[in-house]
Amino acid sequence: MIRFLLNKQIQDMKSRYDYDVQYMEDILQSNLAAFIKYWGFTNMSSHNMQVPIAPLFAARIRTLVNEDCGPCIQLAVNLALEAGLDAALIEQIIKNQQDKVPKEVALTMRFTELVLAHDPDADDLKTQIVSLWGQPGLITLSFSISTYRVFPTLKYALGYGKTCHKIEINKAVHKPS
């Protein structure tokens, strides 16, 4: 019964976002306990406390641009559009046009890039993030950066990371930078 309900959620995600869920189906069919752990991890990735939607998706999308070659980025773009983020802003985030986005979004984009590069200069930006959104905001961005990095890595490790494609935002195709 649990497998049936989880599979229904997977199929709903597949239909709603036109996302290839084969790796999730394989985990679920192979090992229910492993899938439940994976599914719990997805809850961590959706955590948001005190960070506005634009900086939150900036961290998520820039992480995926660093780690993925398309499908996970497309899913994040679809989620961002669904959350009400402007398509032009999403395009600027994908193309890493920090000079064209609002100040808080640019800060989050720079912070994300430095964290992913393990650059100690991220600490300087961390102070600015805490002053804007407090420690809960820093935790939110840290969860977003670290968890969004895991999904493409997991897919590649399982053999599902071979599909690359351009990103579509409201029918217009874009190439990440």
XYZ file of N, CA and C in Angstrom:
531
model
N 0.815 -1.198 0.000
C 0.000 0.000 0.000
C 0.861 1.266 0.000
N 1.939 1.264 0.808
C 2.832 2.432 0.852
C 3.476 2.640 -0.512
N 3.934 1.548 -1.121
C 4.534 1.658 -2.460
C 3.542 2.256 -3.459
N 2.318 1.822 -3.372
C 1.289 2.332 -4.271
C 1.118 3.842 -4.105
N 1.017 4.310 -2.864
C 0.835 5.743 -2.600
C 2.049 6.564 -3.029
N 3.240 6.056 -2.743
C 4.455 6.754 -3.153
C 4.563 6.801 -4.675
N 4.230 5.692 -5.321
C 4.264 5.663 -6.787
C 3.268 6.662 -7.366
N 2.113 6.810 -6.740
C 1.132 7.786 -7.201
C 1.713 9.198 -7.111
N 2.418 9.519 -6.032
C 3.047 10.831 -5.908
C 4.104 11.036 -6.993
N 4.873 9.993 -7.270
C 5.890 10.078 -8.321
C 5.230 10.336 -9.677
N 4.168 9.608 -9.960
C 3.486 9.772 -11.245
C 2.839 11.156 -11.369
N 2.317 11.668 -10.254
C 1.763 13.025 -10.256
C 2.852 14.044 -10.582
N 4.042 13.854 -10.020
C 5.162 14.755 -10.299
C 5.552 14.673 -11.780
N 5.597 13.444 -12.286
C 5.941 13.239 -13.694
C 4.965 13.981 -14.598
N 3.685 13.849 -14.328
C 2.659 14.498 -15.147
C 2.671 16.011 -14.996
N 2.779 16.468 -13.783
C 2.692 17.908 -13.508
C 3.855 18.696 -14.101
N 5.066 18.115 -14.026
C 6.264 18.849 -14.436
C 6.961 18.281 -15.663
N 6.394 17.248 -16.271
C 7.011 16.602 -17.427
C 8.470 16.258 -17.122
N 8.666 15.585 -16.005
C 9.994 15.278 -15.481
C 10.214 13.766 -15.511
N 11.385 13.341 -15.935
C 11.724 11.919 -15.991
C 11.964 11.397 -14.572
N 11.066 10.571 -14.107
C 11.115 10.066 -12.731
C 11.618 8.624 -12.655
N 12.215 8.126 -13.734
C 12.627 6.724 -13.775
C 13.551 6.353 -12.610
N 14.476 7.250 -12.263
C 15.384 6.922 -11.168
C 14.632 6.764 -9.852
N 13.589 7.560 -9.635
C 12.785 7.426 -8.420
C 12.007 6.119 -8.429
N 11.438 5.794 -9.591
C 10.695 4.538 -9.713
C 11.601 3.346 -9.421
N 12.816 3.398 -9.934
C 13.752 2.293 -9.717
C 14.137 2.155 -8.248
N 14.362 3.282 -7.584
C 14.684 3.228 -6.150
C 13.501 2.635 -5.390
N 12.300 3.117 -5.679
C 11.103 2.631 -4.989
C 10.908 1.138 -5.198
N 11.067 0.671 -6.432
C 10.869 -0.753 -6.722
C 11.957 -1.622 -6.096
N 13.166 -1.092 -6.021
C 14.290 -1.868 -5.522
C 14.338 -1.955 -4.005
N 14.038 -0.821 -3.334
C 14.251 -0.798 -1.890
C 13.371 0.283 -1.262
N 12.269 -0.136 -0.659
C 11.320 0.799 -0.060
C 11.975 1.649 1.028
N 12.780 1.052 1.873
C 13.438 1.806 2.951
C 14.350 2.890 2.381
N 15.079 2.561 1.328
C 15.945 3.558 0.695
C 15.111 4.680 0.100
N 13.989 4.331 -0.518
C 13.158 5.366 -1.119
C 12.572 6.293 -0.053
N 12.152 5.743 1.060
C 11.598 6.580 2.137
C 12.657 7.559 2.639
N 13.897 7.119 2.716
C 14.980 8.035 3.094
C 15.164 9.111 2.027
N 15.139 8.725 0.776
C 15.240 9.688 -0.325
C 14.080 10.684 -0.255
N 12.877 10.210 -0.063
C 11.696 11.068 -0.042
C 11.771 12.062 1.119
N 12.298 11.613 2.246
C 12.506 12.527 3.368
C 13.504 13.618 3.023
N 14.484 13.260 2.237
C 15.490 14.233 1.808
C 14.861 15.313 0.938
N 13.860 14.946 0.142
C 13.197 15.952 -0.686
C 12.484 16.985 0.178
N 12.032 16.573 1.353
C 11.418 17.535 2.269
C 12.430 18.575 2.731
N 13.642 18.151 2.991
C 14.698 19.092 3.384
C 14.950 20.100 2.265
N 14.893 19.643 1.027
C 15.179 20.535 -0.099
C 14.101 21.602 -0.280
N 12.919 21.366 0.230
C 11.833 22.342 0.066
C 11.723 23.301 1.247
N 12.601 23.181 2.216
C 12.566 24.050 3.402
C 12.740 25.517 3.000
N 11.916 26.368 3.571
C 12.080 27.813 3.390
C 11.629 28.537 4.641
N 12.556 29.280 5.214
C 12.252 30.086 6.382
C 12.874 31.459 6.173
N 12.035 32.453 5.930
C 12.419 33.858 5.890
C 13.122 34.332 4.627
N 13.331 33.488 3.642
C 14.003 33.930 2.414
C 12.944 34.159 1.340
N 12.918 35.348 0.738
C 11.963 35.594 -0.348
C 12.180 34.620 -1.508
N 11.150 34.454 -2.287
C 11.133 33.442 -3.338
C 12.235 33.639 -4.384
N 12.526 34.881 -4.769
C 13.541 35.115 -5.818
C 14.944 34.699 -5.366
N 15.419 35.133 -4.196
C 16.738 34.658 -3.762
C 16.770 33.145 -3.512
N 15.668 32.605 -3.016
C 15.613 31.165 -2.763
C 15.818 30.383 -4.063
N 15.083 30.754 -5.104
C 15.239 30.044 -6.372
C 16.549 30.388 -7.060
N 17.104 31.555 -6.781
C 18.433 31.873 -7.319
C 19.458 30.870 -6.791
N 19.404 30.571 -5.498
C 20.333 29.592 -4.916
C 20.098 28.209 -5.515
N 18.857 27.815 -5.623
C 18.529 26.488 -6.156
C 18.964 26.358 -7.613
N 18.614 27.327 -8.424
C 18.916 27.241 -9.861
C 20.418 27.342 -10.115
N 21.108 28.257 -9.446
C 22.559 28.374 -9.659
C 23.272 27.100 -9.206
N 22.791 26.466 -8.152
C 23.377 25.189 -7.737
C 23.214 24.161 -8.845
N 22.026 24.078 -9.402
C 21.777 23.089 -10.454
C 22.544 23.393 -11.728
N 22.699 24.673 -12.062
C 23.505 25.016 -13.242
C 24.927 24.510 -13.042
N 25.410 24.565 -11.822
C 26.757 24.087 -11.500
C 26.857 22.560 -11.576
N 25.777 21.860 -11.289
C 25.816 20.411 -11.114
C 25.171 19.595 -12.226
N 24.309 20.197 -13.027
C 23.435 19.423 -13.898
C 23.534 19.927 -15.335
N 23.001 19.154 -16.249
C 22.992 19.612 -17.635
C 21.580 19.694 -18.194
N 20.605 19.925 -17.346
C 19.298 20.223 -17.897
C 18.060 19.793 -17.143
N 17.800 18.505 -16.988
C 16.505 18.094 -16.443
C 16.190 18.652 -15.050
N 17.157 18.645 -14.163
C 16.898 19.176 -12.819
C 16.742 20.694 -12.854
N 17.506 21.357 -13.724
C 17.352 22.813 -13.880
C 15.951 23.108 -14.391
N 15.504 22.355 -15.369
C 14.169 22.577 -15.922
C 13.111 22.399 -14.842
N 13.257 21.393 -14.007
C 12.298 21.188 -12.921
C 12.298 22.390 -11.981
N 13.470 22.897 -11.613
C 13.546 24.066 -10.730
C 12.931 25.292 -11.392
N 13.146 25.453 -12.691
C 12.540 26.567 -13.429
C 11.019 26.442 -13.386
N 10.516 25.256 -13.626
C 9.067 25.044 -13.586
C 8.500 25.339 -12.201
N 9.218 24.926 -11.169
C 8.784 25.215 -9.799
C 8.817 26.716 -9.514
N 9.851 27.391 -10.012
C 9.969 28.841 -9.817
C 8.828 29.570 -10.522
N 8.516 29.164 -11.736
C 7.394 29.773 -12.460
C 6.082 29.523 -11.712
N 5.916 28.310 -11.237
C 4.713 27.963 -10.488
C 4.593 28.805 -9.210
N 5.729 29.138 -8.602
C 5.746 29.951 -7.384
C 5.535 31.436 -7.676
N 5.503 31.806 -8.964
C 5.232 33.182 -9.341
C 6.443 34.017 -9.690
N 7.600 33.388 -9.822
C 8.804 34.139 -10.187
C 8.726 34.562 -11.649
N 9.147 35.770 -11.928
C 9.106 36.334 -13.271
C 10.057 35.580 -14.210
N 9.582 35.280 -15.397
C 10.372 34.529 -16.376
C 11.665 35.251 -16.742
N 11.622 36.567 -16.872
C 12.834 37.324 -17.222
C 13.875 37.210 -16.112
N 13.437 37.237 -14.874
C 14.370 37.088 -13.748
C 14.965 35.682 -13.736
N 14.166 34.685 -14.003
C 14.677 33.308 -14.059
C 15.749 33.198 -15.143
N 15.491 33.788 -16.287
C 16.474 33.765 -17.376
C 17.787 34.431 -16.933
N 17.693 35.556 -16.252
C 18.888 36.249 -15.777
C 19.644 35.404 -14.757
N 18.936 34.687 -13.925
C 19.582 33.788 -12.953
C 20.293 32.664 -13.700
N 19.625 32.053 -14.650
C 20.226 30.959 -15.424
C 21.485 31.431 -16.136
N 21.433 32.618 -16.701
C 22.568 33.148 -17.458
C 23.602 33.833 -16.565
N 23.385 33.792 -15.264
C 24.309 34.368 -14.277
C 24.550 35.864 -14.517
N 23.510 36.577 -14.834
C 23.579 38.018 -15.090
C 23.333 38.782 -13.786
N 24.305 38.707 -12.905
C 24.159 39.285 -11.579
C 23.960 40.798 -11.614
N 24.453 41.446 -12.639
C 24.310 42.899 -12.755
C 22.890 43.325 -13.151
N 22.036 42.381 -13.544
C 20.688 42.711 -14.002
C 19.591 42.319 -13.008
N 19.965 41.642 -11.929
C 18.966 41.151 -10.975
C 18.941 42.050 -9.733
N 17.869 41.978 -8.937
C 17.836 42.742 -7.689
C 19.018 42.388 -6.777
N 19.376 43.336 -5.942
C 20.554 43.220 -5.077
C 20.565 41.928 -4.244
N 19.432 41.574 -3.641
C 19.383 40.368 -2.798
C 19.555 39.093 -3.619
N 19.056 39.113 -4.849
C 19.212 37.956 -5.733
C 20.679 37.815 -6.149
N 21.312 38.938 -6.486
C 22.738 38.909 -6.860
C 23.585 38.424 -5.688
N 23.270 38.883 -4.498
C 23.991 38.435 -3.304
C 23.882 36.918 -3.154
N 22.677 36.415 -3.304
C 22.463 34.969 -3.173
C 23.179 34.200 -4.269
N 23.178 34.721 -5.473
C 23.880 34.063 -6.579
C 25.382 34.013 -6.295
N 25.957 35.127 -5.853
C 27.398 35.153 -5.535
C 27.710 34.196 -4.387
N 26.885 34.229 -3.346
C 27.081 33.349 -2.196
C 27.056 31.883 -2.637
N 26.075 31.536 -3.450
C 25.951 30.155 -3.932
C 27.193 29.727 -4.705
N 27.635 30.561 -5.620
C 28.825 30.237 -6.424
C 30.054 30.043 -5.529
N 30.220 30.907 -4.534
C 31.384 30.798 -3.642
C 31.306 29.549 -2.770
N 30.104 29.247 -2.273
C 29.933 28.034 -1.465
C 30.251 26.796 -2.301
N 29.726 26.734 -3.513
C 29.966 25.570 -4.369
C 31.441 25.416 -4.729
N 32.166 26.531 -4.764
C 33.603 26.503 -5.056
C 34.440 26.312 -3.798
N 33.768 26.200 -2.652
C 34.455 26.069 -1.357
C 35.381 27.254 -1.113
N 34.951 28.420 -1.537
C 35.731 29.646 -1.419
C 35.444 30.297 -0.069
N 36.480 30.557 0.734
C 36.262 31.165 2.057
C 35.663 32.571 1.992
N 35.685 33.216 0.828
C 35.047 34.524 0.692
C 33.533 34.448 0.895
N 32.976 33.249 0.863
C 31.543 33.085 1.139
C 31.203 33.579 2.542
N 32.163 33.497 3.463
C 31.912 33.955 4.839
C 31.563 35.437 4.891
N 32.187 36.241 4.038
C 31.869 37.675 4.007
C 30.422 37.906 3.591
N 29.952 37.122 2.644
C 28.575 37.259 2.173
C 27.583 36.668 3.165
N 28.025 35.671 3.909
C 27.176 35.051 4.929
C 26.696 36.101 5.928
N 27.574 37.019 6.306
C 27.215 38.079 7.243
C 26.092 38.941 6.667
N 26.164 39.245 5.387
C 25.114 40.041 4.739
C 23.792 39.273 4.683
N 23.880 37.987 4.435
C 22.678 37.158 4.379
C 22.007 37.100 5.738
N 22.800 36.917 6.778
C 22.242 36.872 8.135
C 21.612 38.220 8.494
N 22.230 39.319 8.067
C 21.636 40.624 8.374
C 20.316 40.835 7.631
N 20.163 40.224 6.471
C 18.907 40.337 5.717
C 17.815 39.400 6.230
N 18.153 38.141 6.448
C 17.141 37.118 6.724
C 17.383 36.331 8.008
N 18.379 36.729 8.787
C 18.644 36.041 10.045
C 19.265 34.669 9.843
N 19.545 34.027 10.955
C 20.117 32.670 10.922
C 19.173 31.683 10.228
N 17.831 31.801 10.439
C 16.936 30.895 9.703
C 17.067 31.039 8.189
N 17.306 32.252 7.701
C 17.499 32.458 6.263
C 18.780 31.813 5.768
N 19.840 31.929 6.562
C 21.106 31.288 6.200
C 20.938 29.772 6.146
N 20.209 29.238 7.103
C 19.951 27.792 7.117
C 19.160 27.393 5.879
N 18.151 28.185 5.532
C 17.359 27.895 4.333
C 18.236 27.838 3.091
N 19.078 28.858 2.904
C 19.949 28.870 1.722
C 20.959 27.725 1.765
N 21.471 27.418 2.942
C 22.415 26.302 3.079
C 21.750 24.980 2.719
N 20.513 24.786 3.179
C 19.763 23.581 2.808
C 19.557 23.533 1.296
N 19.174 24.676 0.703
C 18.916 24.698 -0.746
C 20.161 24.345 -1.538
N 21.276 24.974 -1.193
C 22.519 24.724 -1.932
C 22.957 23.270 -1.777
N 22.944 22.769 -0.569
C 23.453 21.413 -0.347
C 22.509 20.344 -0.887
N 21.206 20.502 -0.710
C 20.291 19.455 -1.173
C 20.108 19.470 -2.681
N 20.048 20.658 -3.279
C 19.877 20.701 -4.730
C 21.097 20.146 -5.453
N 22.205 20.106 -4.775
C 23.409 19.508 -5.343
C 23.312 17.981 -5.384
N 22.570 17.428 -4.456
C 22.486 15.974 -4.324
C 21.689 15.327 -5.454
N 20.592 15.954 -5.877
C 19.716 15.303 -6.860
C 20.443 14.946 -8.159
N 21.148 15.890 -8.794
C 21.860 15.491 -10.021
C 22.959 14.471 -9.749
N 23.619 14.600 -8.611
C 24.685 13.649 -8.273
C 24.110 12.244 -8.123
N 22.987 12.137 -7.440
C 22.323 10.848 -7.276
C 21.929 10.273 -8.633
N 21.350 11.112 -9.494
C 20.951 10.640 -10.820
C 22.160 10.154 -11.617
N 23.252 10.906 -11.588
C 24.462 10.480 -12.312
C 25.002 9.173 -11.743
N 25.027 9.057 -10.423
C 25.553 7.842 -9.794
C 24.715 6.620 -10.160
N 23.415 6.809 -10.311
C 22.525 5.703 -10.676
C 22.471 5.451 -12.179
N 23.133 6.311 -12.960
C 23.174 6.119 -14.406
C 22.117 6.881 -15.179
N 21.477 7.869 -14.551
C 20.417 8.634 -15.218
C 20.839 10.059 -15.552
N 22.099 10.382 -15.489
C 22.554 11.745 -15.726
C 23.061 11.990 -17.125
N 22.649 11.204 -18.065
C 23.212 11.306 -19.408
C 22.428 12.222 -20.338
N 21.267 12.677 -19.942
C 20.416 13.476 -20.816
C 20.660 14.960 -20.593
N 21.107 15.643 -21.617
C 21.295 17.091 -21.545
C 20.275 17.761 -22.462
N 19.808 18.900 -22.047
C 18.928 19.666 -22.920
C 18.920 21.124 -22.504
N 18.460 21.967 -23.413
C 18.364 23.393 -23.123
C 17.160 23.636 -22.217
N 17.186 24.776 -21.553
C 16.148 25.109 -20.598
C 15.070 25.942 -21.272
N 13.828 25.588 -21.009
C 12.697 26.297 -21.593
C 11.978 27.093 -20.506
N 11.762 28.377 -20.801
C 10.998 29.240 -19.899
C 9.867 29.841 -20.714
N 8.651 29.414 -20.428
C 7.478 29.888 -21.179
C 7.698 29.774 -22.687
N 8.126 28.609 -23.130
C 8.309 28.260 -24.545
C 9.558 28.832 -25.193
N 10.311 29.686 -24.493
C 11.573 30.221 -25.038
C 12.716 29.368 -24.501
N 13.654 29.013 -25.366
C 14.771 28.152 -24.995
C 15.973 29.000 -24.599
N 16.656 28.576 -23.497
C 17.805 29.317 -22.967
C 18.936 28.354 -22.652
N 20.144 28.854 -22.735
C 21.328 28.078 -22.389
C 21.926 28.632 -21.105
N 22.122 27.770 -20.083
C 22.715 28.239 -18.824
C 24.154 28.709 -19.007
N 24.565 29.624 -18.148
C 25.952 30.107 -18.134
C 26.578 29.813 -16.791
